[in-house]
Coordinates of N, CA and C and ligand atoms in Angstrom, one line a residue:
X78 N 56.5 78.5 79.6 CA 55.6 78.7 80.6 C 55.4 77.8 81.5
X79 N 55.1 78.3 83.1 CA 54.3 78.0 84.0 C 53.3 77.0 83.7
X80 N 53.8 75.3 84.2 CA 52.2 74.8 84.2 C 52.0 73.9 85.0
X81 N 50.8 73.8 85.1 CA 50.2 73.5 86.5 C 49.2 72.4 86.5
X82 N 49.1 71.2 86.9 CA 47.9 70.1 86.8 C 46.4 70.9 88.3
X83 N 45.9 70.8 87.2 CA 44.5 70.7 88.2 C 43.1 69.7 87.6
X84 N 42.4 69.5 88.9 CA 40.9 69.0 89.2 C 40.3 69.5 87.9
X85 N 39.4 68.7 86.7 CA 38.7 69.0 85.6 C 37.8 69.8 86.4
X86 N 37.3 69.9 87.7 CA 36.6 70.5 87.9 C 37.2 71.9 88.4
X87 N 38.2 72.4 88.0 CA 38.4 73.6 87.9 C 37.9 74.5 87.2
X88 N 37.6 73.6 85.7 CA 37.0 74.7 84.7 C 35.4 74.8 84.7
X89 N 35.5 75.9 84.2 CA 33.3 76.4 84.0 C 33.4 76.5 82.7
X90 N 33.4 76.0 81.4 CA 33.6 76.6 80.7 C 35.0 77.1 80.3
X91 N 35.5 78.1 79.9 CA 35.8 78.4 79.7 C 37.2 79.0 80.7
X92 N 36.5 79.5 81.6 CA 37.1 79.9 83.3 C 37.5 79.2 83.9
X93 N 39.1 78.7 84.5 CA 39.3 78.1 85.5 C 39.8 78.6 87.0
X94 N 39.6 78.8 87.8 CA 39.2 78.8 89.7 C 41.0 78.4 89.6
X95 N 42.5 78.6 90.1 CA 42.8 78.0 90.1 C 42.8 77.6 91.7
X96 N 43.4 76.8 92.2 CA 43.2 76.1 93.8 C 44.6 76.9 94.4
X97 N 44.0 77.1 96.2 CA 44.3 78.1 96.4 C 46.4 77.5 96.5
X98 N 46.7 76.1 96.8 CA 48.0 76.1 96.8 C 49.0 76.7 95.5
X99 N 48.5 76.8 94.6 CA 49.0 77.0 93.0 C 48.3 78.4 93.1
X100 N 47.0 78.9 93.4 CA 47.0 80.6 93.5 C 48.3 81.2 94.4
X101 N 48.5 80.4 95.2 CA 49.8 81.3 96.4 C 51.2 81.4 95.7
X102 N 51.2 80.2 94.7 CA 52.7 80.4 94.1 C 52.4 81.3 93.1
X103 N 51.3 81.4 92.1 CA 51.2 82.3 90.9 C 51.5 84.0 91.2
X104 N 50.4 84.2 93.0 CA 50.5 85.4 93.8 C 51.7 85.7 93.7
X105 N 52.5 84.7 94.8 CA 53.2 85.1 95.8 C 54.6 84.4 95.0
X106 N 55.1 83.9 94.4 CA 56.2 82.9 94.7 C 56.2 83.3 93.0
X107 N 55.9 83.3 91.9 CA 55.9 83.4 91.1 C 55.9 84.8 90.3
X108 N 54.8 85.5 91.4 CA 54.6 86.8 91.0 C 53.9 87.5 89.8
X109 N 53.2 86.4 88.9 CA 52.5 86.8 88.2 C 51.4 88.0 87.8
X110 N 51.0 88.3 86.7 CA 50.3 89.7 86.9 C 48.9 89.3 85.9
X111 N 47.5 90.0 86.0 CA 46.9 89.7 84.9 C 47.5 89.8 84.0
X112 N 47.1 89.1 82.8 CA 47.4 88.7 81.3 C 48.7 87.7 81.2
X113 N 49.1 87.6 81.9 CA 50.3 86.8 82.5 C 49.8 85.3 81.5
X114 N 50.3 84.0 80.7 CA 50.0 83.2 80.2 C 50.4 81.7 80.8
X115 N 49.8 80.6 81.2 CA 50.0 79.6 81.5 C 49.7 78.6 81.4
X116 N 50.2 77.3 81.3 CA 49.7 76.0 80.6 C 49.5 75.6 81.8
X117 N 47.6 75.4 81.9 CA 46.9 74.6 82.5 C 46.7 72.8 82.1
X118 N 46.7 72.0 83.1 CA 46.5 70.6 82.8 C 45.5 69.7 83.8
X119 N 44.7 69.1 82.8 CA 43.8 68.8 83.6 C 43.5 67.0 83.8
X120 N 45.0 66.8 83.2 CA 45.2 65.7 83.8 C 44.7 64.2 83.1
X121 N 43.9 64.6 82.3 CA 43.0 63.4 81.0 C 44.1 63.6 79.8
X122 N 45.1 64.5 80.2 CA 45.8 64.8 78.6 C 45.9 65.8 77.7
X123 N 44.9 66.5 78.2 CA 44.6 67.8 77.7 C 45.6 69.1 78.1
X124 N 45.9 70.1 77.3 CA 46.6 70.8 78.2 C 45.9 72.2 77.4
X125 N 45.6 73.0 78.5 CA 45.3 74.9 77.9 C 45.9 76.0 77.9
X126 N 45.9 76.5 77.3 CA 47.0 77.9 77.2 C 46.2 78.9 77.5
X127 N 46.0 79.0 79.2 CA 45.6 80.4 79.8 C 45.6 82.0 80.3
X128 N 45.9 82.5 80.1 CA 45.8 83.9 80.4 C 45.3 84.2 81.4
X129 N 45.6 85.0 82.8 CA 45.1 85.0 83.8 C 44.5 86.2 83.7
X130 N 43.2 86.3 84.5 CA 42.0 87.6 84.1 C 42.1 88.4 85.7
X131 N 42.5 87.6 86.7 CA 42.4 87.9 87.7 C 43.1 87.6 88.7
X132 N 44.3 88.0 89.7 CA 44.7 87.8 90.3 C 45.0 88.7 92.1
X133 N 44.8 88.2 93.0 CA 44.4 89.0 94.2 C 44.3 88.0 95.2
X134 N 44.1 88.5 96.3 CA 43.8 88.0 97.7 C 42.9 86.8 97.3
X135 N 41.6 86.9 97.0 CA 40.9 86.7 97.2 C 40.9 84.9 96.1
X136 N 41.1 84.9 94.9 CA 41.2 84.3 94.0 C 42.6 84.9 92.9
X137 N 42.9 83.1 92.0 CA 43.2 83.4 90.6 C 42.5 83.0 89.7
X138 N 42.1 83.7 88.8 CA 41.1 83.1 87.7 C 41.4 83.2 86.7
X139 N 41.4 82.8 85.3 CA 41.7 82.6 84.6 C 41.0 82.0 83.2
X140 N 41.7 82.4 81.9 CA 40.6 82.3 81.0 C 41.2 81.3 79.9
X141 N 40.8 80.0 79.2 CA 41.6 79.1 78.2 C 41.4 79.7 76.8
X142 N 42.6 80.0 76.3 CA 42.2 80.4 75.2 C 42.5 79.8 73.7
X143 N 43.0 78.4 74.6 CA 43.4 77.7 73.8 C 43.7 76.3 74.4
X144 N 43.4 74.8 73.7 CA 43.0 73.9 74.2 C 43.9 73.0 72.7
X145 N 44.1 72.0 73.4 CA 45.3 70.7 72.9 C 45.7 69.7 73.6
X146 N 45.5 68.5 72.3 CA 46.0 67.4 73.6 C 47.3 67.3 73.9
X147 N 47.7 66.9 75.2 CA 49.2 67.3 75.2 C 49.9 66.0 74.8
X148 N 51.1 66.4 73.9 CA 51.7 65.6 72.9 C 52.8 64.8 74.1
X149 N 53.2 64.7 74.9 CA 54.4 64.1 75.6 C 54.6 63.2 76.2
X150 N 53.0 62.2 76.4 CA 52.8 61.2 77.1 C 53.1 60.1 76.0
X151 N 54.1 59.4 77.1 CA 54.5 58.0 76.4 C 53.7 57.4 75.6
X152 N 53.7 56.4 74.8 CA 52.9 55.7 73.8 C 52.4 54.4 74.9
X153 N 53.6 53.8 75.4 CA 53.2 53.0 75.7 C 53.3 53.0 77.6
X154 N 52.4 52.4 78.4 CA 52.1 52.6 79.3 C 53.1 51.6 80.3
X155 N 53.9 52.2 81.3 CA 55.0 51.5 81.8 C 54.8 51.7 83.4
X156 N 54.6 50.3 83.9 CA 54.7 50.3 85.4 C 55.6 49.7 85.8
X157 N 55.7 50.6 87.1 CA 57.6 50.2 87.1 C 56.6 49.7 88.9
X158 N 57.3 48.2 88.9 CA 57.1 47.6 90.7 C 58.4 47.9 91.5
X159 N 58.9 49.0 92.1 CA 59.5 48.7 92.9 C 60.1 48.9 94.1
X160 N 60.6 47.7 94.4 CA 60.9 47.9 95.6 C 61.4 48.4 97.0
X161 N 60.9 48.8 97.9 CA 60.7 49.6 98.6 C 62.6 50.0 99.3
X162 N 62.3 51.4 99.2 CA 64.4 51.5 99.2 C 63.7 52.6 100.2
X163 N 65.1 52.8 101.4 CA 65.7 54.3 102.0 C 64.6 55.2 101.4
X164 N 64.6 55.9 102.3 CA 63.1 57.0 101.6 C 64.4 57.8 100.5
X165 N 65.0 58.6 100.9 CA 65.5 59.5 99.6 C 66.0 58.8 98.6
X166 N 66.3 57.5 98.5 CA 66.5 56.4 97.5 C 64.7 56.5 96.6
X167 N 64.1 56.5 97.3 CA 62.5 55.9 96.5 C 62.1 57.1 95.8
X168 N 62.2 58.1 96.7 CA 61.7 59.5 96.0 C 62.8 60.1 94.7
X169 N 63.8 59.8 95.0 CA 64.6 59.6 93.7 C 64.0 59.4 92.5
X170 N 64.0 57.3 93.0 CA 62.6 57.0 91.8 C 62.1 57.5 91.1
X171 N 61.0 57.7 92.2 CA 59.7 59.0 91.7 C 59.6 59.8 90.9
X172 N 60.4 60.5 91.1 CA 60.9 62.2 90.7 C 61.3 61.4 89.1
X173 N 62.4 61.1 89.2 CA 63.2 60.5 88.0 C 62.6 59.7 87.6
X174 N 61.6 59.0 88.0 CA 60.8 58.2 86.7 C 60.5 58.6 86.1
X175 N 59.2 59.8 86.4 CA 58.0 60.5 86.6 C 58.9 61.5 84.9
X176 N 60.0 61.7 85.0 CA 60.5 62.3 84.4 C 60.9 61.5 83.3
X177 N 61.1 60.5 83.5 CA 61.9 59.5 82.1 C 60.5 58.7 81.5
X178 N 59.0 58.5 82.5 CA 57.9 58.4 81.1 C 57.2 57.3 82.2
X179 N 57.2 57.1 83.1 CA 56.7 55.5 84.2 C 55.0 56.0 84.3
X180 N 54.1 55.1 83.7 CA 53.0 55.6 84.3 C 52.2 54.9 85.7
X181 N 52.7 54.2 85.5 CA 52.1 54.3 87.1 C 53.7 53.3 88.1
X182 N 53.6 53.7 89.3 CA 54.3 53.4 90.2 C 54.4 52.4 91.3
X183 N 54.0 51.0 91.4 CA 53.7 50.4 92.1 C 55.0 49.9 93.4
X184 N 54.6 50.6 94.3 CA 56.3 50.0 95.9 C 55.9 48.8 96.1
X185 N 57.1 48.5 96.1 CA 56.8 46.4 96.0 C 57.8 45.7 97.4
X186 N 56.9 45.2 98.2 CA 57.2 44.0 99.3 C 58.1 43.2 99.1
X187 N 59.4 43.3 99.0 CA 59.8 41.5 98.7 C 60.7 41.2 99.8
X188 N 61.3 39.8 100.2 CA 61.9 39.4 101.1 C 62.8 40.2 101.8
X189 N 64.0 40.6 100.8 CA 64.9 42.0 100.8 C 64.5 43.3 101.5
X190 N 63.6 43.6 101.2 CA 63.3 44.7 101.5 C 63.6 45.5 102.7
X191 N 64.6 46.7 102.5 CA 65.6 46.7 104.0 C 63.5 47.8 104.9
X192 N 62.4 48.6 103.9 CA 61.7 48.8 104.4 C 60.2 47.6 103.9
X193 N 59.8 47.0 105.2 CA 58.4 46.0 104.7 C 56.7 46.9 105.2
X194 N 56.8 48.0 105.1 CA 55.6 48.4 105.3 C 55.2 48.4 104.4
X195 N 53.7 48.0 104.4 CA 52.4 48.0 103.6 C 51.6 48.8 103.5
X196 N 51.5 49.7 104.7 CA 50.6 51.0 104.8 C 51.6 51.9 104.7
X197 N 51.5 53.1 104.0 CA 51.9 54.4 103.9 C 51.3 55.2 104.7
X198 N 51.8 55.9 105.0 CA 51.6 57.0 106.1 C 51.0 58.2 105.9
X199 N 50.2 58.6 105.8 CA 49.1 59.6 104.9 C 50.5 61.1 104.4
X200 N 50.8 61.3 105.4 CA 51.7 61.8 105.4 C 53.1 61.9 104.3
X201 N 53.5 60.9 104.0 CA 54.5 60.3 103.3 C 53.3 60.0 101.8
X202 N 52.4 59.7 101.5 CA 51.6 59.1 100.7 C 51.7 60.8 99.7
X203 N 51.1 62.0 100.4 CA 50.9 62.9 100.2 C 52.6 63.8 99.7
X204 N 53.4 63.3 100.5 CA 54.7 64.0 100.3 C 55.2 63.1 99.0
X205 N 55.1 62.1 98.5 CA 55.4 61.2 96.7 C 54.3 61.7 95.8
X206 N 53.3 62.1 95.8 CA 52.0 62.7 95.1 C 52.8 64.0 94.9
X207 N 53.4 65.2 95.7 CA 54.0 65.9 95.6 C 55.0 65.7 94.5
X208 N 56.0 65.2 94.8 CA 57.0 65.0 94.1 C 56.6 64.4 93.0
X209 N 55.6 63.6 92.8 CA 55.5 63.6 91.1 C 54.9 64.4 90.7
X210 N 54.0 64.9 90.9 CA 53.3 66.2 89.9 C 53.7 67.2 89.6
X211 N 55.0 67.5 90.6 CA 56.0 68.6 90.4 C 56.9 68.3 89.1
X212 N 57.7 66.9 89.3 CA 58.1 66.4 88.1 C 58.0 66.3 86.8
X213 N 56.4 65.9 87.3 CA 55.4 65.5 85.7 C 54.9 67.7 85.3
X214 N 55.3 68.1 85.8 CA 54.7 69.5 85.3 C 55.9 69.9 85.0
X215 N 57.7 69.8 86.0 CA 58.5 69.8 85.0 C 59.1 69.5 83.9
X216 N 58.8 68.0 83.6 CA 59.0 67.1 82.5 C 57.6 67.4 81.2
X217 N 56.8 68.5 81.6 CA 56.0 68.6 80.6 C 55.2 67.4 80.1
X218 N 55.0 66.4 81.4 CA 53.8 65.5 81.0 C 52.5 66.4 80.7
X219 N 51.7 65.3 79.8 CA 50.2 65.3 80.0 C 49.5 65.3 81.2
X220 N 50.4 64.1 81.6 CA 49.2 63.1 82.8 C 50.0 62.7 84.2
X221 N 49.8 62.6 85.4 CA 50.1 62.5 86.5 C 50.7 60.8 86.6
X222 N 52.2 60.4 86.5 CA 51.7 59.0 87.0 C 51.3 58.8 88.5
X223 N 50.1 57.7 88.7 CA 49.7 57.1 89.5 C 50.6 56.6 90.4
X224 N 50.5 57.1 92.1 CA 51.3 56.1 92.7 C 50.2 55.4 93.0
X225 N 50.6 53.9 93.4 CA 49.2 52.8 93.6 C 50.0 52.2 95.5
X226 N 49.1 51.4 96.3 CA 49.4 51.5 97.2 C 50.7 49.9 96.9
X227 N 51.4 50.0 98.7 CA 52.3 49.5 98.1 C 51.5 47.4 98.1
X228 N 52.6 46.6 97.1 CA 52.0 45.2 97.1 C 53.1 44.5 97.6
X229 N 52.8 43.3 98.0 CA 54.0 42.1 98.6 C 54.2 41.5 96.6
X230 N 55.3 40.9 96.5 CA 55.5 40.4 95.6 C 54.6 39.5 94.8
X231 N 54.4 38.8 95.5 CA 53.3 38.0 95.1 C 51.7 38.7 95.1
X232 N 51.5 39.5 95.4 CA 50.0 40.3 95.4 C 50.5 40.8 93.5
X233 N 51.8 41.3 93.2 CA 51.7 41.9 91.8 C 51.9 41.1 90.7
X234 N 52.6 39.5 91.5 CA 52.6 38.9 90.6 C 51.0 38.5 90.3
X235 N 50.4 38.0 90.8 CA 49.0 37.5 90.9 C 48.2 38.0 89.9
X236 N 48.4 39.7 89.9 CA 48.1 41.1 89.1 C 48.5 41.1 87.7
X237 N 49.5 40.0 87.1 CA 49.8 40.4 86.3 C 48.8 39.4 85.1
X238 N 48.6 40.0 83.9 CA 47.8 39.6 82.7 C 48.9 39.6 81.6
X239 N 47.9 39.6 80.6 CA 48.2 39.3 79.4 C 49.9 40.1 78.6
X240 N 49.4 41.2 79.9 CA 50.9 42.1 79.2 C 52.0 42.1 79.3
X241 N 53.2 42.1 78.9 CA 54.8 41.6 79.2 C 55.0 42.1 80.3
X242 N 56.0 41.5 81.2 CA 56.3 41.8 82.3 C 57.7 41.3 82.1
X243 N 59.0 42.3 82.6 CA 60.0 41.8 82.8 C 60.8 42.2 84.5
X244 N 61.7 41.4 85.1 CA 62.4 41.3 85.9 C 63.6 41.6 85.7
X245 N 64.1 42.6 86.2 CA 65.5 42.9 86.3 C 66.5 42.0 87.1
X246 N 67.4 41.1 86.9 CA 67.7 40.6 87.3 C 69.7 40.2 87.6
X247 N 70.2 40.1 88.4 CA 71.6 40.8 87.8 C 72.3 38.7 87.8
X248 N 71.6 38.0 87.7 CA 71.9 36.6 87.5 C 71.4 36.1 86.0
X249 N 70.9 37.0 85.6 CA 70.2 37.0 84.4 C 71.0 36.9 82.8
X250 N 71.5 35.7 82.2 CA 72.4 35.4 81.6 C 71.9 36.2 80.2
X251 N 72.5 37.2 80.2 CA 72.2 37.3 78.1 C 70.7 37.9 77.5
X252 N 69.8 37.8 78.3 CA 68.5 38.1 78.0 C 68.6 39.9 78.0
X253 N 68.9 40.7 77.1 CA 69.2 42.1 77.3 C 67.5 42.4 77.1
X254 N 67.3 44.0 77.4 CA 66.0 44.2 77.7 C 65.6 44.3 76.1
X255 N 66.2 44.5 75.4 CA 65.8 45.1 73.7 C 65.6 44.1 73.6
X256 N 66.5 42.5 73.6 CA 66.2 41.0 73.1 C 65.0 40.7 73.6
X257 N 64.4 41.0 74.7 CA 63.4 40.6 75.3 C 62.2 41.6 74.8
X258 N 62.0 42.5 74.2 CA 61.3 43.3 73.2 C 61.0 43.3 72.0
X259 N 62.1 42.2 71.4 CA 62.0 43.1 69.9 C 61.2 41.2 69.6
X260 N 60.8 41.7 68.1 CA 59.9 41.1 67.5 C 58.8 41.1 68.6
X261 N 57.6 40.5 66.7 CA 55.9 40.5 68.0 C 54.8 41.9 68.1
X262 N 54.5 42.0 68.7 CA 53.9 43.2 68.5 C 54.1 44.5 69.1
X263 N 54.0 45.8 68.9 CA 54.6 46.9 70.0 C 53.5 46.4 71.3
X264 N 53.7 46.1 72.7 CA 52.6 46.1 73.6 C 52.1 47.8 73.5
X265 N 50.8 48.1 74.4 CA 50.6 48.9 75.2 C 50.5 49.3 76.5
X266 N 51.0 48.1 77.2 CA 51.3 48.3 78.2 C 52.6 47.3 78.8
X267 N 53.1 47.8 79.9 CA 54.3 46.9 80.6 C 54.8 46.6 82.0
X268 N 55.4 45.6 82.5 CA 55.2 45.8 83.6 C 57.0 45.5 83.5
X269 N 57.6 46.2 84.8 CA 58.9 46.3 85.4 C 59.1 45.7 85.9
X270 N 59.8 45.0 87.0 CA 60.3 44.8 88.3 C 61.9 45.4 88.8
X271 N 62.2 45.9 89.9 CA 63.5 46.1 90.4 C 63.1 45.6 91.5
X272 N 64.2 45.1 92.5 CA 64.6 44.1 93.4 C 65.4 45.5 94.5
X273 N 65.3 45.3 95.1 CA 66.1 46.5 96.9 C 67.7 46.2 96.2
X274 N 67.8 46.7 97.7 CA 69.7 46.4 98.0 C 69.9 45.6 97.7
X275 N 69.2 44.4 98.6 CA 70.0 43.3 98.7 C 69.8 42.5 97.4
X276 N 69.0 42.7 96.1 CA 68.1 42.2 95.2 C 67.4 40.8 95.8
X277 N 66.5 40.6 94.7 CA 65.5 39.7 94.9 C 66.0 38.3 94.9
X278 N 65.3 37.2 95.9 CA 65.8 36.0 96.4 C 65.7 35.5 94.8
X279 N 66.6 34.1 95.0 CA 66.3 33.3 93.5 C 64.6 32.7 93.5
X280 N 64.3 32.0 94.8 CA 62.6 31.9 94.4 C 61.8 33.2 94.2
X281 N 61.9 34.2 94.4 CA 61.1 35.2 94.0 C 61.3 35.3 92.5
X282 N 62.7 35.4 92.1 CA 63.1 35.2 90.3 C 62.1 34.2 89.9
X283 N 62.1 32.8 90.2 CA 61.2 31.6 89.5 C 60.5 32.1 90.1
X284 N 59.2 32.6 91.2 CA 58.1 32.7 90.8 C 57.9 33.9 90.2
X285 N 58.3 34.9 89.4 CA 58.4 35.5 88.7 C 58.1 35.2 87.6
X286 N 59.3 34.1 87.0 CA 59.1 33.8 85.5 C 58.1 32.4 85.5
X287 N 57.6 32.3 86.9 CA 56.2 31.1 86.5 C 55.1 32.1 86.0
X288 N 55.4 33.1 86.6 CA 53.9 34.1 86.5 C 54.0 34.7 84.6
X289 N 55.3 34.5 84.1 CA 55.3 34.9 82.7 C 56.3 36.1 82.4
X290 N 56.8 36.2 83.2 CA 58.4 37.2 83.2 C 59.0 36.7 83.0
X291 N 59.7 37.6 82.1 CA 60.9 37.4 81.3 C 62.2 38.0 82.5
X292 N 63.3 37.3 82.7 CA 64.1 38.1 83.6 C 65.5 38.1 82.8
X293 N 65.7 40.0 82.5 CA 66.5 40.6 81.8 C 68.0 41.0 83.0
X294 N 68.8 41.4 81.8 CA 70.1 41.6 82.2 C 70.2 43.2 81.8
X295 N 70.9 43.6 82.9 CA 70.7 45.2 83.2 C 72.6 45.9 82.4
X296 N 73.3 44.4 82.0 CA 74.6 44.4 81.7 C 75.9 43.6 83.1
X297 N 77.2 44.3 82.3 CA 78.4 43.1 83.7 C 77.8 43.8 85.0
X298 N 78.1 44.8 84.7 CA 78.1 45.5 86.3 C 76.7 46.1 86.8
X299 N 76.9 46.0 88.7 CA 75.5 45.5 89.2 C 75.2 47.2 89.7
X300 N 74.6 47.4 89.5 CA 73.7 48.8 89.3 C 73.2 48.9 91.2
X301 N 73.3 50.2 92.1 CA 72.6 50.2 92.3 C 71.0 50.0 92.5
X302 N 70.0 49.7 93.4 CA 68.8 49.4 93.1 C 67.5 50.8 92.0
X303 N 67.9 51.9 92.6 CA 67.7 53.4 92.2 C 68.3 52.9 90.9
X304 N 69.4 52.7 90.4 CA 69.9 53.5 89.2 C 69.5 52.4 88.3
X305 N 69.5 51.2 88.9 CA 68.9 50.0 87.8 C 67.6 50.7 87.5
X306 N 66.6 51.0 88.5 CA 65.3 51.7 88.1 C 64.9 52.8 86.8
X307 N 66.0 53.2 86.8 CA 65.9 54.5 85.9 C 66.3 54.0 84.5
X308 N 67.6 53.1 84.4 CA 68.4 52.5 83.4 C 67.3 51.8 82.5
X309 N 66.5 50.7 83.3 CA 65.9 50.1 82.7 C 64.4 50.5 82.2
X310 N 63.6 51.4 82.8 CA 63.2 52.0 82.6 C 63.3 52.8 81.5
X311 N 64.2 53.6 81.0 CA 64.5 54.3 80.0 C 64.6 52.9 78.6
X312 N 65.7 52.0 79.1 CA 65.7 50.9 78.0 C 64.6 50.8 78.0
X313 N 63.7 50.8 78.0 CA 62.0 49.7 77.8 C 61.4 51.2 76.8
X314 N 61.2 52.8 77.1 CA 60.8 53.5 76.4 C 61.6 53.8 75.3
X315 N 63.2 53.3 75.8 CA 63.9 53.6 74.5 C 63.4 52.9 73.0
X316 N 63.1 51.5 73.6 CA 62.7 50.5 72.9 C 60.9 50.5 72.6
X317 N 60.2 50.9 72.7 CA 59.2 50.8 72.6 C 57.9 52.2 72.5
X318 N 58.8 53.1 73.1 CA 57.9 54.3 73.1 C 58.2 54.9 71.3
X319 N 57.1 55.2 70.9 CA 57.1 55.7 69.6 C 57.2 57.6 69.6
X320 N 58.3 57.9 68.9 CA 58.8 59.5 69.4 C 58.2 60.1 68.4
Ligands
LIG658 N1 72.6 42.3 96.0 C1 73.2 42.0 94.7 C2 73.9 41.5 94.1 O1 74.8 42.4 95.0 O2 74.5 41.2 93.2 C3 72.8 43.8 94.0 C4 70.9 43.7 94.1 S1 71.3 45.3 92.8 C5 71.8 46.5 94.0 C6 69.0 45.8 93.3 C7 68.5 45.2 92.0 O3 68.9 45.9 90.8 C8 68.5 43.9 91.8 O4 67.3 43.8 92.3 C9 68.3 44.2 90.2 O5 66.5 44.4 90.4 C10 69.0 45.1 89.7 N2 69.7 45.5 88.8 C11 70.8 45.8 90.1 N3 72.2 45.7 88.5 C12 71.7 44.9 87.6 C13 72.3 43.9 86.2 N4 73.3 44.2 85.9 N5 71.5 43.4 86.0 C14 69.6 42.8 86.2 N6 69.4 44.1 87.2 C15 70.2 44.1 87.8

């Protein structure tokens, strides 16, 4: 069944009026007809089975016939602090990170980031949000991951609190993600920092360690930044998410 995220205020009781972007897709791209079933998600963790009741040029309206909590959200909230990279690589991380189970994306400006923009233009922000939303629909997420405004590494480190945090560093000796996370209570939130193409500077890693992050290795081979992000996110969720 096709899945669509909508604002909760699209619902009035059991009736849901789909916004024009989704209505267009249902009417003109998928060519669904009244009686067809879709899944609508309100981005609060609930999913609704909806039967289409009206499909025409004016509007597309459905009736919710079942409501259930979406079972597919990770049981741990993973915030990925990803150093900004060239557009296609960064977008790939947003899409695949959403599929894997990242909850928050924070674009990071570091010393060696090729892209140093702290202000993201509105068009780019909308494009990134669309990539994340479509990946969330495709991968059957219950909530759309949040895309935060870019932060400098210093800002991001200042915001770390009691939750555990990891920084992937190719010079880390021996501490794997599994070892870093074993023992102790399972956290409900965790931060993961991935550097840019040129890597983190040694003093950036020292600052992260001083802020309480553990520097972890992803193995003996050097991964491209976008590969490292997805491998590390998958390893963290493999260790902490209850399936
Ligand atoms: N310029 C660095 C070098 O040549 O050694 C490589 C940087 S790597 C392409 C980009 C980012 O991916 C790093 O900052 C780190 O966060 C992560 N990364 C890649 N391979 C890694 C590994 N084997 N262990 C830990 N982190 C790794």
